PDB file of C-alpha atoms in Angstrom:
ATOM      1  CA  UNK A   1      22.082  54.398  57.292  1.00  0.00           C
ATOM      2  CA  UNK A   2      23.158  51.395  59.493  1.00  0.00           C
ATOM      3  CA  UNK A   3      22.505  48.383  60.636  1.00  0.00           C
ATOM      4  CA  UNK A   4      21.793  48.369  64.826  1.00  0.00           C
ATOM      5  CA  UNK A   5      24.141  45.816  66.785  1.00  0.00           C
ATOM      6  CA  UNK A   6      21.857  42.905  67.341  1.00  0.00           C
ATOM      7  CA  UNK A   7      22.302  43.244  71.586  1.00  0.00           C
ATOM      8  CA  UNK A   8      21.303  46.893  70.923  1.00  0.00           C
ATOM      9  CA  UNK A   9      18.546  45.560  68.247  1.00  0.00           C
ATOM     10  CA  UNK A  10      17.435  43.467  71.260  1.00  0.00           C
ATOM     11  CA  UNK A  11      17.285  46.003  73.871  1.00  0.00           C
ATOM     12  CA  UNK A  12      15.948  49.359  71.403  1.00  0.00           C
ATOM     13  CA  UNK A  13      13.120  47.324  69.551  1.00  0.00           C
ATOM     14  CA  UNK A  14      12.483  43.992  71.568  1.00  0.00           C
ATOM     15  CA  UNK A  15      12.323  45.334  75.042  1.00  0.00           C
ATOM     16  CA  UNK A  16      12.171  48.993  74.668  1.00  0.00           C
ATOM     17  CA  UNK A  17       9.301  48.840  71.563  1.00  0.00           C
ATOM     18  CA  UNK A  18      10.430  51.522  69.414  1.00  0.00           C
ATOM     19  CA  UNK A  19       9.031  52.140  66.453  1.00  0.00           C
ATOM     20  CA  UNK A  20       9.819  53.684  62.817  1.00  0.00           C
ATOM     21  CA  UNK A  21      11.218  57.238  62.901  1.00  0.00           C
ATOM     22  CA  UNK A  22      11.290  57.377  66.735  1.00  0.00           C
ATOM     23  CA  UNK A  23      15.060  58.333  67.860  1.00  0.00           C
ATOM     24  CA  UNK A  24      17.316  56.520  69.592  1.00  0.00           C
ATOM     25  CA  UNK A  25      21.284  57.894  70.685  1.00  0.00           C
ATOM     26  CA  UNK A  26      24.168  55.627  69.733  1.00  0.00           C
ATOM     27  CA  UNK A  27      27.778  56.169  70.530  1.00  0.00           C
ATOM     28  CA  UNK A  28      31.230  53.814  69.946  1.00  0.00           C
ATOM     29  CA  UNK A  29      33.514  54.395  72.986  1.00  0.00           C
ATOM     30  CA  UNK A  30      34.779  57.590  71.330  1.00  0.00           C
ATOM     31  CA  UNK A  31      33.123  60.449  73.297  1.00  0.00           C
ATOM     32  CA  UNK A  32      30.738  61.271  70.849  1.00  0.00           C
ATOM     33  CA  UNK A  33      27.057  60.689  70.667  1.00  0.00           C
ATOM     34  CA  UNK A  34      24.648  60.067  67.608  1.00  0.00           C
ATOM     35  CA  UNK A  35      21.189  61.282  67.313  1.00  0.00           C
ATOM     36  CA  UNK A  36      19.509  58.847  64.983  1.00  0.00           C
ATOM     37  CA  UNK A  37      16.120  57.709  63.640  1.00  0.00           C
ATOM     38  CA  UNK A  38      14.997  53.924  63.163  1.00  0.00           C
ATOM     39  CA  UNK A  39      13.604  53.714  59.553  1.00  0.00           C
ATOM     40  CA  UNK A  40      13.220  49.957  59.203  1.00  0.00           C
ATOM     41  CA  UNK A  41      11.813  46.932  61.054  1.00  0.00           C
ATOM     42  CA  UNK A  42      12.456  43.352  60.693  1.00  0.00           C
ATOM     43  CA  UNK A  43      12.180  40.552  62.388  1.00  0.00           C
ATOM     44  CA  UNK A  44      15.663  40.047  63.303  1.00  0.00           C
ATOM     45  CA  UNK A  45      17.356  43.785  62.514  1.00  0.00           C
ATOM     46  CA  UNK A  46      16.506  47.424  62.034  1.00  0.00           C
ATOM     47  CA  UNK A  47      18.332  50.221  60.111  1.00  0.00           C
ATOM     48  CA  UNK A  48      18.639  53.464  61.494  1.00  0.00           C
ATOM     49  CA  UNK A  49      19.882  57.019  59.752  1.00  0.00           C
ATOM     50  CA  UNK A  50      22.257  59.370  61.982  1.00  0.00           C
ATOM     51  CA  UNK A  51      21.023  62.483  61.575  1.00  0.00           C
ATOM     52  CA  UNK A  52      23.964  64.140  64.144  1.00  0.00           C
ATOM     53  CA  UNK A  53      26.870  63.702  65.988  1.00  0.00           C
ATOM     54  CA  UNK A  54      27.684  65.537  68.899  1.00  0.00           C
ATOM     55  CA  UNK A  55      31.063  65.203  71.367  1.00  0.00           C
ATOM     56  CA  UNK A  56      29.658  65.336  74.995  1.00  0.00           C
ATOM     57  CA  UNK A  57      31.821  64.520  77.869  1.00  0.00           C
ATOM     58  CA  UNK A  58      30.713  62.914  81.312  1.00  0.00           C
ATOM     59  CA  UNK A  59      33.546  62.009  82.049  1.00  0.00           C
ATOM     60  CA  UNK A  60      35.333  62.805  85.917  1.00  0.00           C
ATOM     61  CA  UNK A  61      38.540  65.053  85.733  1.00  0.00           C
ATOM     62  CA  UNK A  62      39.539  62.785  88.781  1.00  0.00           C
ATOM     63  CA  UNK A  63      41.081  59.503  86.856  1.00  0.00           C
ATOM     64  CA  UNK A  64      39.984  56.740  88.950  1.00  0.00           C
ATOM     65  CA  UNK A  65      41.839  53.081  88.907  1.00  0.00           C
ATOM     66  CA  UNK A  66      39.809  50.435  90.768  1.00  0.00           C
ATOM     67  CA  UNK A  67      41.986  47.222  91.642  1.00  0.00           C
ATOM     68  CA  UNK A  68      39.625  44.956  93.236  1.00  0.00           C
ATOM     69  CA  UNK A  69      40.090  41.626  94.249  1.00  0.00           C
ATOM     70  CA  UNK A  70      37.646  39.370  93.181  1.00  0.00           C
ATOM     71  CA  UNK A  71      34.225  39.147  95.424  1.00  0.00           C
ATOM     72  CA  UNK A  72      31.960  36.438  95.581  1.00  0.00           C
ATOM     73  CA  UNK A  73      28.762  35.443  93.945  1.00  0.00           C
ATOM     74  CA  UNK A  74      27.138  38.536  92.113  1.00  0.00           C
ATOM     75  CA  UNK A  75      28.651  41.257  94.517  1.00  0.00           C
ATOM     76  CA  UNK A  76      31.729  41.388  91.636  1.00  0.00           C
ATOM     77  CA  UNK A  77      29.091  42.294  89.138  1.00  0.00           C
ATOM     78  CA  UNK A  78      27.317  45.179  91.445  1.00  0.00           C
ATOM     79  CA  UNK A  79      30.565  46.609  92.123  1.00  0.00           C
ATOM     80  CA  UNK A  80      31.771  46.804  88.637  1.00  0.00           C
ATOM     81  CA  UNK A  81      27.918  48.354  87.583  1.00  0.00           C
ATOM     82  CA  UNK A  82      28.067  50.726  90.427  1.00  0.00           C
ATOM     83  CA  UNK A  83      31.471  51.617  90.107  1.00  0.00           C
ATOM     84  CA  UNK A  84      31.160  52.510  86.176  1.00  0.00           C
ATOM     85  CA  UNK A  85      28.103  55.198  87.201  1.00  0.00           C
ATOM     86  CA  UNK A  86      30.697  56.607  89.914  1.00  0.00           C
ATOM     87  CA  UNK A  87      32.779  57.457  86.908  1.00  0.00           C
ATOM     88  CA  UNK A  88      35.939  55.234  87.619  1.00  0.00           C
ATOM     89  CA  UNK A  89      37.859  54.809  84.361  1.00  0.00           C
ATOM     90  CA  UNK A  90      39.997  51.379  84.696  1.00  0.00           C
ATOM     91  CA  UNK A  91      39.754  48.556  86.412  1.00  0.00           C
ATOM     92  CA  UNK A  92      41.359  45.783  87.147  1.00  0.00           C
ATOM     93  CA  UNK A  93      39.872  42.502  88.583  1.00  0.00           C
ATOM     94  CA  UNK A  94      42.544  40.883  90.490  1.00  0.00           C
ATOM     95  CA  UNK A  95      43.253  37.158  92.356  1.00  0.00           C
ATOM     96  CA  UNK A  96      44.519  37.515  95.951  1.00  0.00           C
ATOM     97  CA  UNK A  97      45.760  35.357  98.288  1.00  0.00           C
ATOM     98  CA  UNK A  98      42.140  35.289 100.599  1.00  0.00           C
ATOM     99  CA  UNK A  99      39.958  35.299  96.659  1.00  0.00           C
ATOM    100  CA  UNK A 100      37.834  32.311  97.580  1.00  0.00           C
ATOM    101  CA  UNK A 101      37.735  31.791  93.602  1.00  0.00           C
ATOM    102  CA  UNK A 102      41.031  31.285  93.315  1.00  0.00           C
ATOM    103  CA  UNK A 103      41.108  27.814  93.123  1.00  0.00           C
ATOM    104  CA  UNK A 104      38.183  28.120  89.965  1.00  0.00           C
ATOM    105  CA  UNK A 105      39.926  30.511  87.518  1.00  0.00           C
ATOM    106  CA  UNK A 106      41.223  29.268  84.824  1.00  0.00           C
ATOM    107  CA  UNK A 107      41.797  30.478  81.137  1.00  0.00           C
ATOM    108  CA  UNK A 108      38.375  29.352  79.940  1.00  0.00           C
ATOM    109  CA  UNK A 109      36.592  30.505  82.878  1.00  0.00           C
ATOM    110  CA  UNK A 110      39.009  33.807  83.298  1.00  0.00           C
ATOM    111  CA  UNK A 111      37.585  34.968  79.641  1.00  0.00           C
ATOM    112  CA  UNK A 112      33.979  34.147  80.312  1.00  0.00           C
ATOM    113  CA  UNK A 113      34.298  36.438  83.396  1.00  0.00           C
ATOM    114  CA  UNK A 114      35.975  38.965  81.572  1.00  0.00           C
ATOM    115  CA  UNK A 115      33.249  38.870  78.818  1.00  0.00           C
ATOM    116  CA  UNK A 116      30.424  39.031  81.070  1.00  0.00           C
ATOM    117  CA  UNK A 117      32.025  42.168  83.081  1.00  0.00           C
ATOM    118  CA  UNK A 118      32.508  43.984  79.642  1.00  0.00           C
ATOM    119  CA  UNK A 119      28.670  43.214  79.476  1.00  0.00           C
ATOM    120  CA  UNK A 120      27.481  45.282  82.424  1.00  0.00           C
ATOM    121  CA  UNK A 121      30.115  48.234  81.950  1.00  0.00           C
ATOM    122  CA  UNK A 122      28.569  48.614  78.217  1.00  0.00           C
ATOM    123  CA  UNK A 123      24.923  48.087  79.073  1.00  0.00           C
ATOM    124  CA  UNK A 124      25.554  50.643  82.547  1.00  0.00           C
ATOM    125  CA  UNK A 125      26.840  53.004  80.071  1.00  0.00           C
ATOM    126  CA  UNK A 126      24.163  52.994  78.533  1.00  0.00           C
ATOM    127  CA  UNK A 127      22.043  53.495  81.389  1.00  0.00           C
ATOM    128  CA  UNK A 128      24.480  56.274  83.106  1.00  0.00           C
ATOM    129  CA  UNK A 129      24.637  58.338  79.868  1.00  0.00           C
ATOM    130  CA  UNK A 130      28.469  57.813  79.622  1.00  0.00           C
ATOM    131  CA  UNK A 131      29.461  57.383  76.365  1.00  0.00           C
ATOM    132  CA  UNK A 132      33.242  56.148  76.705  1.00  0.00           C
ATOM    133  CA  UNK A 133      32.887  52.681  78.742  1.00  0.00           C
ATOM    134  CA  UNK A 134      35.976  52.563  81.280  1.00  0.00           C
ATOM    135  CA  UNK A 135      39.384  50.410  80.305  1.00  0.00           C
ATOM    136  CA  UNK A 136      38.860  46.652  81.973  1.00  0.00           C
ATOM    137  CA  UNK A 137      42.058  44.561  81.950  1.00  0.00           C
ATOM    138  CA  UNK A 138      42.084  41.014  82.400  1.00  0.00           C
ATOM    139  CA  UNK A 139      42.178  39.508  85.286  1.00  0.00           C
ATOM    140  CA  UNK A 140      45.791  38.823  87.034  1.00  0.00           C
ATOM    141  CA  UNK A 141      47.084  37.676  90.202  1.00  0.00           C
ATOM    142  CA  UNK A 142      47.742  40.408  92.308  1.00  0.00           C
ATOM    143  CA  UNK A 143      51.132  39.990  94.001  1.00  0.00           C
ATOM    144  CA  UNK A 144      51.919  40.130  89.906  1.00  0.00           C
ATOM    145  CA  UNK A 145      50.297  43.685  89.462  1.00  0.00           C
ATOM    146  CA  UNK A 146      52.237  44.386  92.461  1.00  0.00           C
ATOM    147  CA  UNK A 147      55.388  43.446  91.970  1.00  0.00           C
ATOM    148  CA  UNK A 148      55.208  45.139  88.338  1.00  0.00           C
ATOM    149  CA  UNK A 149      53.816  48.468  89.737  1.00  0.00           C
ATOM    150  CA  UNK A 150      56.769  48.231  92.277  1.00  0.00           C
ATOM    151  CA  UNK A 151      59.364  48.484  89.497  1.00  0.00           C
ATOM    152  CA  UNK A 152      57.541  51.827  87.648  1.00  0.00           C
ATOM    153  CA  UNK A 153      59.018  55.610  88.226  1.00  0.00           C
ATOM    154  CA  UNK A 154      57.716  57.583  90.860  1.00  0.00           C
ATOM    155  CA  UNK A 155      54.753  58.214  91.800  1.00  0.00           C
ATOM    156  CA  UNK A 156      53.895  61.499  90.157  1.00  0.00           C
ATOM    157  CA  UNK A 157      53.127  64.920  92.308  1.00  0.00           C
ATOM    158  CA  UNK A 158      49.375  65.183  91.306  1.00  0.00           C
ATOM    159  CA  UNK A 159      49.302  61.107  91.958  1.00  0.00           C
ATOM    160  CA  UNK A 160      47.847  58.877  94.591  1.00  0.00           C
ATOM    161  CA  UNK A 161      47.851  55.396  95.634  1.00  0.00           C
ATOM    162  CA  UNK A 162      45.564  54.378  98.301  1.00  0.00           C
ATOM    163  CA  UNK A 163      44.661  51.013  99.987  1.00  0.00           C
ATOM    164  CA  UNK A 164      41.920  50.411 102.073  1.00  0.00           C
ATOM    165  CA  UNK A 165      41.969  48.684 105.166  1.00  0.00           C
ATOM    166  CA  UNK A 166      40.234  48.531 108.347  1.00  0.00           C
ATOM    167  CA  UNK A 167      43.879  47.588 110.747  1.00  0.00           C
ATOM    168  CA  UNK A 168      45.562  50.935 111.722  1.00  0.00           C
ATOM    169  CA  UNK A 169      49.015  51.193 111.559  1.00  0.00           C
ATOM    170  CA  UNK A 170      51.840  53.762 112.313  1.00  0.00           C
ATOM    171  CA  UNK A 171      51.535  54.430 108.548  1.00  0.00           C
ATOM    172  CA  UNK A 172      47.583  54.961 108.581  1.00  0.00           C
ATOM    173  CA  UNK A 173      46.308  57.928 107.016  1.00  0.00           C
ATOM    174  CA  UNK A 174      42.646  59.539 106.946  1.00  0.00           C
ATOM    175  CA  UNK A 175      40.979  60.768 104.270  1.00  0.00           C
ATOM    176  CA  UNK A 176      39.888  63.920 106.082  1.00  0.00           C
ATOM    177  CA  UNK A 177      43.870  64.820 106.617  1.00  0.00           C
ATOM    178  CA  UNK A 178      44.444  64.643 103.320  1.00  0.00           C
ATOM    179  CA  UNK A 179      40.918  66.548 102.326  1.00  0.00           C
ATOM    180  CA  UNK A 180      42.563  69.448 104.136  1.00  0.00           C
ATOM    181  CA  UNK A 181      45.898  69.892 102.332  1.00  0.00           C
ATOM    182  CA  UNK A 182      44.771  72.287  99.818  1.00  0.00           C
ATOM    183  CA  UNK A 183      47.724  72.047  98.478  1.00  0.00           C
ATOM    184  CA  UNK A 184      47.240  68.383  97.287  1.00  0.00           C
ATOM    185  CA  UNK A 185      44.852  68.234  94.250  1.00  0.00           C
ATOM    186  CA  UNK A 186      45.362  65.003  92.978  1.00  0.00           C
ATOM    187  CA  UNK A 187      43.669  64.531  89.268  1.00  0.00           C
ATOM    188  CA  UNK A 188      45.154  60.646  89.351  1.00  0.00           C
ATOM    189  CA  UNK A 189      43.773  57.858  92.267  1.00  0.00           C
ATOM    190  CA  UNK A 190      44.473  54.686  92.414  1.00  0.00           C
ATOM    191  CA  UNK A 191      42.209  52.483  94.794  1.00  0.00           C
ATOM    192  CA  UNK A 192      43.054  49.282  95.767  1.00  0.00           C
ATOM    193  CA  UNK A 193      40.538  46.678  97.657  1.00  0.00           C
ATOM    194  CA  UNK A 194      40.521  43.464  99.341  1.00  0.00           C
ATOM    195  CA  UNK A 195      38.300  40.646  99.076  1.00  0.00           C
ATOM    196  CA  UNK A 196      35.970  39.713 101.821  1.00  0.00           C
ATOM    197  CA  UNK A 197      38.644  38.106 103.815  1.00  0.00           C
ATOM    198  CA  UNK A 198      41.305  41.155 103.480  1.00  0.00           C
ATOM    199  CA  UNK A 199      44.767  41.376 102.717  1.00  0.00           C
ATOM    200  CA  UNK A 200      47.576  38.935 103.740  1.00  0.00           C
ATOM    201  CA  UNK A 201      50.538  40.371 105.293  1.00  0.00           C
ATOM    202  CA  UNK A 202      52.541  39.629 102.453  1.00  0.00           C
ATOM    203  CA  UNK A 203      49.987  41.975 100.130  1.00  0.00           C
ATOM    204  CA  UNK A 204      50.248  44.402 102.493  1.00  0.00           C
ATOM    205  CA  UNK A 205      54.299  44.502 102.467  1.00  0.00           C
ATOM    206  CA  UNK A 206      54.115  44.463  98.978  1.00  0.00           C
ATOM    207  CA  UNK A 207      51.625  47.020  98.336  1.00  0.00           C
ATOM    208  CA  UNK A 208      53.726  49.403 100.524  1.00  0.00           C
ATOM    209  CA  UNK A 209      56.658  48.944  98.501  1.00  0.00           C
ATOM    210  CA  UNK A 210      54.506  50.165  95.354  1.00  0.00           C
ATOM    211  CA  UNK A 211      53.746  53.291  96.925  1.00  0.00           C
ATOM    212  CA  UNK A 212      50.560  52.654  98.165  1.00  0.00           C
ATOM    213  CA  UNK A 213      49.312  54.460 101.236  1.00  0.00           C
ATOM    214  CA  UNK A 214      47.335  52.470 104.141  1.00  0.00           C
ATOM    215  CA  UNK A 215      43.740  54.017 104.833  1.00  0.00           C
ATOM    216  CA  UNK A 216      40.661  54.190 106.782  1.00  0.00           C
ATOM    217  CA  UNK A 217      37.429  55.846 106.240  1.00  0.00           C
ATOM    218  CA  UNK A 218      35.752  56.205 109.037  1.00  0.00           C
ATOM    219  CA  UNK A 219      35.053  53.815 112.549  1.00  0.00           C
ATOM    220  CA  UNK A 220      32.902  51.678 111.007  1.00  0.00           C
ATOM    221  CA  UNK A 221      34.100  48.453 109.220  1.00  0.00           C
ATOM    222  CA  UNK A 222      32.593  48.121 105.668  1.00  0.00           C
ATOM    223  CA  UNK A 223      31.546  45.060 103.521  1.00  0.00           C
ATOM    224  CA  UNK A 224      33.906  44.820 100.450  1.00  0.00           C
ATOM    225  CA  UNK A 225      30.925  45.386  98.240  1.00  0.00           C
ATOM    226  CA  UNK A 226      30.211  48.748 100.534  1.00  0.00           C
ATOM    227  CA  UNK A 227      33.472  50.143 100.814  1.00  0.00           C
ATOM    228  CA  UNK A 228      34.550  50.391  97.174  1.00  0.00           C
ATOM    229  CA  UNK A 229      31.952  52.883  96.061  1.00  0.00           C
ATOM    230  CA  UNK A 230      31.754  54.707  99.762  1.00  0.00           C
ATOM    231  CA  UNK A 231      35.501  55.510  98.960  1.00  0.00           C
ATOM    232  CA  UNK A 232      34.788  56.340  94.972  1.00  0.00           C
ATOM    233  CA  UNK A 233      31.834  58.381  95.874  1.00  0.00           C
ATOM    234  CA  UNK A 234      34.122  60.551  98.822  1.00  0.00           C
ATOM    235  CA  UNK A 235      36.636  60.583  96.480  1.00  0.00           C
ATOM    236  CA  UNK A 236      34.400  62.234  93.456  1.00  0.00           C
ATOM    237  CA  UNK A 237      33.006  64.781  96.485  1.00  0.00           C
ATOM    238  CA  UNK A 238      36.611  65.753  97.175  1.00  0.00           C
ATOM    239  CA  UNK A 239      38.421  66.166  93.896  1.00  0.00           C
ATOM    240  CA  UNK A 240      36.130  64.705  91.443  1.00  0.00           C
ATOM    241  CA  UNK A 241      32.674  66.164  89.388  1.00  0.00           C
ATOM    242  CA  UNK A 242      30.238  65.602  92.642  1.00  0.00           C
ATOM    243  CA  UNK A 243      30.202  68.854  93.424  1.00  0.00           C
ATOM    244  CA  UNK A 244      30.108  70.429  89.655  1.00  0.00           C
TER     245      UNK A 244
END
């Protein structure tokens, strides 16, 4: 018998209405989920009794990495909701040169963020049936990240670094070129995107030198909020568990 969290107290018997013995499923971030029944009401906490565990993965054999710069407003939240069904595992806010925030974060303000974004990857677990809630780092200044991912080995054969952008270069690639190597499987992608005003030239240079590749979608221009989990969702169709 335990005592229920008091946000998941809040959400099982204040909004949701449960009652004595109906069940609820738990799990703690470790892959498992339990089967339990609520046998005690109060008026600020309930007990429940796990009557099974059970190991159930939903997890993507594609390991996704999202680095994405900081967006405006509540399009940051979206993203990270949307991007945690998708099935990314990590993700990394990040402060670029064109983050209209930049100017705002500070320590104080930095942890409130972060604490709030653990907030919707728990409580979209919970809604997505994923029971391991992907790794968030804190956030960092990107030419930082950069420079530090630089200065790691190489990148490994099954590995891939991609950045999207909508400026074509000698060095663009298309997702539909790679789509046809068969021999390329990657099972490790690591996506990197802008904020609404793009990369600086500098980013760009440095991102290059840490292996990542330039790329385009498709003709159209998308929104920073649009192009994240267009590229996560074409990614999961192409090596991921879409098509399971």
């Amino acid at each position: 018998v335990i005592n229920l969290p008091e946000n998941i107290f809040k959400h099982a018997i204040l909004v949701l209405r449960l009652k004595v013995n109906q069940n609820i499923i738990l799990f703690d971030n470790s892959g498992y989920e339990y089967l339990a029944k609520i046998v005690k009401i109060q008026k600020n906490s309930a007990e429940v009794f796990i009557e099974n565990s059970q190991k159930i993965s939903r997890e993507s054999n594609l390991e996704i990495t999202l680095i994405q710069a900081i967006q405006n407003g509540d399009k940051m939240d979206f993203t990270l909701q949307k991007a945690t069904e998708l099935g990314v595992k990590n993700i990394i806010p990040v402060i670029s040169e064109r983050s209209q925030l930049q100017a705002l974060i500070n320590p104080e303000k930095s942890q409130k963020k972060f604490l709030r974004w653990s907030s919707i990857l728990h409580s979209t677990c919970e809604q997505c049936g994923r029971n391991i809630v992907p790794n968030l780092q804190q956030i960092c200044y990107l030419h930082k990240y950069l420079n530090e991912l630089k200065n790691l080995s190489n990148v490994a054969k099954n590995e891939l670094f991609l950045l999207a952008s909508p400026h074509k270069n000698q060095q663009t690639i298309l997702l539909k070129d790679l789509a046809k190597n068969k021999d390329f499987q990657p099972t490790k992608i690591t996506l990197l995107l802008g904020p609404e005003g793009g990369f600086s030239d500098a980013e760009l240079a440095i991102a290059e030198q840490a292996n990542f590749k330039n790329f385009v979608l498709g003709k159209r221009i998308l929104r920073t909020e649009t192009a994240g989990l267009a590229i996560i969702s074409a990614l999961q169709t192409l090596w991921g568990d879409f098509l399971e």
